[in-house]
Coordinates of C-alpha atoms in Angstrom, one line a residue:
M1 CA -22.7 -10.1 -32.4
D2 CA -20.5 -12.1 -29.9
V3 CA -16.4 -11.7 -30.0
G4 CA -15.6 -12.3 -26.7
N5 CA -14.3 -16.3 -27.4
V6 CA -11.8 -15.2 -29.5
P7 CA -10.2 -18.2 -31.0
A8 CA -5.7 -17.7 -29.6
N9 CA -4.9 -17.7 -32.9
V10 CA -6.6 -14.3 -34.4
V11 CA -3.5 -12.4 -34.5
G12 CA -1.4 -14.6 -36.5
V13 CA -2.0 -15.4 -40.4
D14 CA -4.7 -18.0 -39.5
S15 CA -7.1 -15.3 -38.5
T16 CA -8.1 -13.8 -41.7
N17 CA -11.1 -16.1 -42.4
W18 CA -12.0 -16.1 -38.8
L19 CA -12.5 -12.1 -39.0
T20 CA -13.9 -12.2 -42.2
E21 CA -17.1 -15.0 -40.8
K22 CA -17.4 -12.5 -37.6
G23 CA -18.4 -9.0 -40.1
I24 CA -14.6 -8.1 -38.5
N25 CA -12.6 -6.9 -41.7
S26 CA -9.7 -5.1 -39.2
H27 CA -8.0 -5.3 -35.8
D28 CA -9.3 -1.9 -34.9
D29 CA -12.5 -3.3 -36.1
L30 CA -12.2 -5.8 -33.6
I31 CA -10.9 -3.7 -30.6
K32 CA -13.8 -1.8 -31.1
R33 CA -16.6 -5.1 -30.9
V34 CA -14.5 -5.6 -27.7
R35 CA -14.8 -1.7 -26.4
D36 CA -18.6 -2.0 -27.1
T37 CA -19.3 -5.0 -25.4
F38 CA -18.4 -4.3 -22.5
T39 CA -21.3 -3.6 -20.1
P40 CA -20.9 -4.8 -16.8
T41 CA -24.2 -3.8 -16.1
K42 CA -25.8 -5.9 -12.7
D43 CA -27.5 -8.0 -14.7
T44 CA -24.8 -9.6 -16.6
F45 CA -21.3 -9.4 -14.1
E46 CA -22.3 -13.0 -12.9
R47 CA -22.2 -14.2 -16.3
M48 CA -19.2 -12.1 -17.5
A49 CA -17.3 -14.1 -14.2
E50 CA -18.6 -17.2 -15.6
Q51 CA -17.2 -16.8 -19.3
A52 CA -14.0 -15.3 -18.3
W53 CA -10.7 -17.2 -19.5
S54 CA -9.2 -19.5 -17.4
V55 CA -5.7 -18.1 -16.5
C56 CA -3.6 -20.8 -18.2
D57 CA -2.9 -21.1 -22.0
C58 CA -5.3 -18.4 -22.6
Y59 CA -2.8 -16.0 -23.6
T60 CA 0.3 -17.9 -24.8
N61 CA 0.1 -16.4 -28.5
Y62 CA -1.1 -12.9 -28.1
Q63 CA 1.9 -10.7 -29.3
I64 CA 2.7 -7.7 -27.6
T65 CA 3.1 -4.5 -29.7
T66 CA 2.5 -1.4 -27.7
P67 CA 3.8 -1.7 -23.9
M68 CA 0.6 -1.1 -21.4
P69 CA -0.5 2.4 -20.8
E70 CA 0.4 4.1 -17.6
Y71 CA -2.8 4.5 -16.9
L72 CA -5.5 1.6 -17.6
F73 CA -8.4 3.6 -17.2
G74 CA -7.0 6.7 -19.8
D75 CA -9.3 5.1 -23.0
S76 CA -13.2 4.6 -23.6
F77 CA -13.1 1.4 -22.2
G78 CA -12.0 1.7 -19.1
Y79 CA -13.6 5.2 -18.8
D80 CA -16.7 3.0 -19.2
M81 CA -15.6 0.4 -17.0
Q82 CA -15.2 3.2 -14.1
K83 CA -18.6 4.5 -15.2
D84 CA -19.8 0.8 -14.1
I85 CA -17.8 0.9 -10.9
G86 CA -19.6 3.7 -9.5
K87 CA -23.2 2.8 -10.8
H88 CA -22.4 -1.0 -8.8
M89 CA -21.1 0.8 -5.5
S90 CA -24.2 3.3 -5.3
D91 CA -26.2 -0.1 -5.7
Y92 CA -24.4 -1.5 -3.0
Y93 CA -25.0 1.7 -1.1
A94 CA -28.6 1.1 -1.5
G95 CA -28.5 -2.7 -0.4
R96 CA -29.1 -3.4 -4.0
M97 CA -26.1 -5.3 -4.1
S98 CA -25.0 -8.1 -1.4
N99 CA -20.8 -8.7 -0.4
D100 CA -20.5 -11.9 -2.6
E101 CA -21.8 -9.8 -5.7
L102 CA -20.3 -7.3 -5.0
E103 CA -16.4 -9.7 -4.9
Q104 CA -17.9 -11.7 -8.0
Y105 CA -18.1 -7.9 -9.7
F106 CA -14.7 -7.2 -8.8
N107 CA -13.0 -10.3 -9.9
A108 CA -15.4 -9.9 -13.1
C109 CA -13.8 -6.3 -13.8
C110 CA -10.4 -7.4 -13.3
T111 CA -10.0 -10.3 -15.4
E112 CA -12.2 -7.9 -18.2
M113 CA -9.3 -5.6 -18.1
R114 CA -6.6 -8.3 -18.6
K115 CA -8.4 -9.8 -21.4
Y116 CA -8.9 -6.1 -22.8
Q117 CA -5.3 -5.7 -22.6
A118 CA -4.5 -8.4 -24.0
Q119 CA -6.4 -8.2 -27.2
C120 CA -5.0 -4.7 -27.4
H121 CA -1.3 -6.6 -27.5
R122 CA -0.4 -4.5 -25.0
S123 CA -0.2 -7.6 -22.5
S124 CA 1.0 -11.4 -22.8
G125 CA -1.6 -11.6 -20.1
N126 CA 1.5 -13.5 -18.3
V127 CA 3.4 -10.7 -17.3
D128 CA 3.5 -10.9 -13.8
E129 CA 4.2 -6.5 -13.9
D130 CA 1.5 -6.5 -15.8
N131 CA -1.5 -8.6 -13.7
R132 CA -0.3 -6.4 -10.8
K133 CA -0.8 -2.9 -12.8
I134 CA -4.4 -4.4 -13.9
I135 CA -4.9 -5.4 -9.9
S136 CA -4.0 -2.7 -8.4
Q137 CA -5.8 0.1 -10.8
V138 CA -8.6 -1.7 -10.8
Y139 CA -8.7 -1.9 -6.8
E140 CA -7.4 2.3 -6.9
I141 CA -11.3 3.1 -8.7
F142 CA -13.2 0.7 -6.8
A143 CA -11.6 2.5 -3.4
K144 CA -12.6 5.8 -5.1
E145 CA -15.7 4.8 -5.9
N146 CA -16.5 3.8 -2.5
A147 CA -15.7 6.8 -1.1
R148 CA -17.8 8.4 -3.7
A149 CA -21.0 6.7 -3.3
A150 CA -20.6 6.8 0.6
R151 CA -20.4 10.4 0.3
R152 CA -23.4 10.8 -2.1
A153 CA -25.7 7.8 0.0
N154 CA -24.8 10.7 3.1
Y155 CA -25.9 13.3 0.7
D156 CA -29.3 12.1 -0.7
E157 CA -29.8 10.9 4.0
G158 CA -29.8 14.6 4.5
A159 CA -31.8 16.0 1.3
K160 CA -34.6 14.0 2.9
I161 CA -33.8 16.0 5.6
N162 CA -33.3 19.5 4.5
E163 CA -37.0 19.3 2.4
S164 CA -38.8 19.3 5.4
Y165 CA -37.9 22.9 5.1
G166 CA -39.3 23.4 2.0
Y167 CA -36.8 25.7 0.4
R168 CA -32.8 26.7 0.0
N169 CA -31.4 23.3 -0.8
Y170 CA -27.6 24.7 -0.9
D171 CA -26.9 26.3 2.4
W172 CA -27.2 22.7 4.7
V173 CA -24.5 20.0 6.1
Y174 CA -25.4 16.1 6.8
Y175 CA -23.2 14.0 8.3
N176 CA -24.2 10.3 9.3
A177 CA -21.2 8.4 11.2
D178 CA -22.5 5.3 9.6
Y179 CA -21.3 5.4 6.1
Y180 CA -18.2 6.8 7.7
Y181 CA -17.8 3.2 9.2
Q182 CA -19.9 1.6 6.0
C183 CA -17.0 3.4 4.0
A184 CA -13.7 1.5 5.9
D185 CA -15.1 -1.5 6.1
V186 CA -15.9 -1.2 2.3
K187 CA -12.4 -0.3 1.6
E188 CA -10.9 -3.1 3.7
S189 CA -13.0 -5.5 2.0
L190 CA -12.2 -4.2 -1.4
G191 CA -8.6 -4.5 -0.4
N192 CA -9.1 -8.4 0.9
M193 CA -10.5 -9.0 -2.8
A194 CA -7.8 -7.0 -4.3
N195 CA -5.3 -10.0 -2.8
E196 CA -7.8 -12.9 -2.8
M197 CA -7.6 -11.9 -6.6
A198 CA -3.5 -11.2 -6.8
R199 CA -3.1 -15.1 -5.0
K200 CA -5.4 -16.7 -7.7
W201 CA -3.0 -14.9 -10.4
G202 CA 0.1 -16.0 -8.9
I203 CA 1.3 -12.2 -7.8
G204 CA 2.2 -11.6 -4.4
A205 CA 0.7 -9.1 -2.6
I206 CA -0.7 -5.3 -3.1
D207 CA 0.1 -2.9 -0.9
T208 CA -3.2 -0.8 -0.8
E209 CA -1.8 1.4 1.2
E210 CA 0.8 2.2 -1.1
I211 CA -1.5 2.9 -3.9
E212 CA -3.8 5.1 -2.0
K213 CA -1.1 7.0 -0.8
N214 CA 0.1 7.7 -4.7
S215 CA -2.9 8.3 -6.2
D216 CA -3.6 11.3 -8.1
L217 CA -7.7 10.5 -7.5
T218 CA -7.7 12.5 -4.8
L219 CA -9.4 16.2 -6.0
D220 CA -12.6 15.4 -4.3
G221 CA -11.1 13.8 -1.7
G222 CA -9.2 10.4 -0.4
F223 CA -10.4 7.3 0.2
D224 CA -11.8 7.9 3.4
F225 CA -15.3 9.2 4.2
N226 CA -13.7 12.2 5.6
S227 CA -11.9 13.6 3.4
G228 CA -14.9 13.4 1.0
W229 CA -16.9 14.9 3.3
N230 CA -14.9 18.2 3.7
F231 CA -14.6 18.4 -0.1
S232 CA -18.3 18.4 -0.1
Y233 CA -19.0 20.7 2.7
R234 CA -16.1 23.4 3.0
N235 CA -15.1 23.2 -0.6
Q236 CA -18.5 23.1 -2.8
S237 CA -21.4 23.9 -0.3
G238 CA -18.9 26.3 1.9
R239 CA -20.7 26.2 5.1
A240 CA -18.7 23.7 7.3
S241 CA -15.2 22.1 7.4
M242 CA -13.3 19.0 9.9
A243 CA -10.3 20.3 11.4
D244 CA -8.7 16.9 11.8
E245 CA -10.1 14.2 8.6
A246 CA -8.3 11.8 10.7
V247 CA -10.7 11.7 13.3
E248 CA -13.2 9.0 14.0
P249 CA -16.8 9.8 15.1
P250 CA -18.8 8.5 17.6
R251 CA -21.1 5.7 16.2
D252 CA -25.1 5.7 16.0
F253 CA -24.3 9.7 16.0
K254 CA -26.3 11.9 13.0
L255 CA -25.7 15.7 12.5
F256 CA -27.3 18.4 10.5
Y257 CA -27.0 22.2 9.9
K258 CA -29.0 24.9 8.1
E259 CA -28.1 28.4 7.6
D260 CA -31.2 30.2 6.8
V261 CA -34.3 28.5 8.3
D262 CA -36.6 31.6 8.5
N263 CA -34.0 34.4 9.2
V264 CA -32.6 31.7 11.8
S265 CA -29.3 29.1 11.5
K266 CA -30.3 25.6 13.2
I267 CA -28.0 22.9 14.5
E268 CA -29.4 19.2 15.2
M269 CA -27.5 16.3 16.1
W270 CA -28.5 12.8 16.6
I271 CA -27.2 10.5 19.7
N272 CA -28.3 7.0 19.6
G273 CA -31.6 8.0 17.9
C274 CA -32.6 10.8 20.1
R275 CA -32.9 14.2 18.7
Y276 CA -30.6 17.2 20.5
G277 CA -31.9 21.0 18.3
K278 CA -30.0 24.8 19.3
D279 CA -30.2 27.9 16.9
I280 CA -27.3 29.0 16.4
P281 CA -26.7 32.9 17.1
F282 CA -24.7 33.7 14.1
Y283 CA -24.5 38.0 14.1
I284 CA -23.1 40.3 11.7
T285 CA -20.5 43.0 12.8
P286 CA -19.9 46.0 10.3
D287 CA -15.8 44.9 10.2
S288 CA -15.1 41.3 11.5
L289 CA -16.3 37.9 10.8
K290 CA -16.3 36.6 14.4
G291 CA -19.9 36.8 15.1
Q292 CA -20.3 33.6 11.8
L293 CA -18.5 31.1 13.1
F294 CA -19.7 28.9 15.5
Q295 CA -17.9 25.0 16.9
A296 CA -20.3 22.9 16.8
D297 CA -19.5 21.4 20.2
D298 CA -21.5 24.3 22.0
I299 CA -24.5 22.2 21.4
M300 CA -23.3 19.7 24.2
E301 CA -23.6 22.4 27.1
E302 CA -26.8 22.7 26.7
Y303 CA -27.2 18.7 26.7
E304 CA -25.3 17.5 28.7
E305 CA -27.4 16.0 31.8
Q306 CA -29.4 14.6 29.3
I307 CA -26.9 12.7 27.2
G308 CA -24.6 11.8 30.4
N309 CA -21.3 11.0 29.3
V310 CA -20.3 13.5 25.8
K311 CA -16.6 13.2 26.0
G312 CA -17.2 11.2 23.1
Y313 CA -19.3 13.3 21.3
S314 CA -17.9 16.4 22.2
D315 CA -14.2 15.5 21.0
F316 CA -15.7 15.3 17.6
M317 CA -17.8 17.7 17.6
N318 CA -14.6 19.9 18.8
Q319 CA -13.4 19.5 15.0
I320 CA -16.3 20.8 12.8
S321 CA -17.4 24.2 12.2
L322 CA -19.9 26.2 11.2
F323 CA -20.0 29.2 9.3
T324 CA -22.3 31.0 7.0
G325 CA -21.6 31.3 3.4
W326 CA -20.6 34.6 3.8
Y327 CA -18.1 33.8 5.7
A328 CA -16.8 31.2 3.5
W329 CA -16.7 33.5 0.7
S330 CA -14.8 35.9 2.3
T331 CA -12.3 34.2 4.0
G332 CA -11.6 31.3 1.1
I333 CA -12.0 28.5 3.6
N334 CA -13.8 26.9 0.6
N335 CA -10.4 26.8 -1.2
R336 CA -8.5 25.1 1.4
F337 CA -7.9 21.1 1.2
G338 CA -7.0 18.9 3.7
N339 CA -6.8 19.4 7.4
Y340 CA -7.8 23.1 8.6
I341 CA -8.4 24.6 11.6
P342 CA -11.1 28.3 10.5
E343 CA -10.4 31.0 12.7
D344 CA -12.2 34.0 14.0
T345 CA -11.5 36.7 11.3
H346 CA -11.5 40.4 11.5
W347 CA -11.9 41.6 8.3
K348 CA -12.4 45.3 7.1
Y349 CA -14.7 46.3 4.0
G350 CA -13.1 47.6 1.1

């Protein structure tokens, strides 16, 4: 049943007949219908934007009975919207969504959140502070899901390489610089979308840097690609670590590392489409973890003549340490977050 075009007087004394005609017995039923009808899939988000209420005059009769929540995505409506945003960002990285479609969907999510807050009597829809909060938090979710989608795309690509080895799907690492740059470009575009929406709603600029700086959505990395990469491969897989998450990778660069290939560890990298590989000489001694840590730029020594100018690649690879699962478990590096330089560690049994 369509309850999207709710008449402005639905909250007043004249709303009873309209609600009864629609089979809605209470205001709680109305809110439940609103929550249940938010399903902005790829097939419907353009229609959502077309049905969006105009900015002028449509919220004037909405009486505020409860304040706006501090976090707009904390209820079932917000949770469903965040899941849908995550799905759309994955579609975008898979090439199933264009830039224009992404912008239309961003605008539609802002509009739907504004409608929902008004229908919940938390906002009149015309308060600048409320509308700023809506755009800001919608941007925050989009930017976070953008970083996660870039990380998933990188992981899926690495998983395909790992499949060629035929076994053990947990002891490998992959980095594709393309996703670093795509993640950064999309985040910038999302910031532009937020500010364009703010301009349309007449509320001034949105400080996206301040939003990211104060966000609580950073347990699995920030809004950039590298911090999410560290979370995946340092904190989850326990096989690699990036010392400085602000480092920019060289373009057209990929790296793959696997700890165990027939009892040998391997590192491979691709520079401008050319592959270079090396066996890593990990070794275990009875009282030290020194032989289980490898600095990735060591591979550059073997290929300096073939590659030519290796400085940019070497500088980036110098930030990446590769290690065994035993090293990660013994040192607790998988419980460290942010910038961190692993050390050759002397360790005594017992």
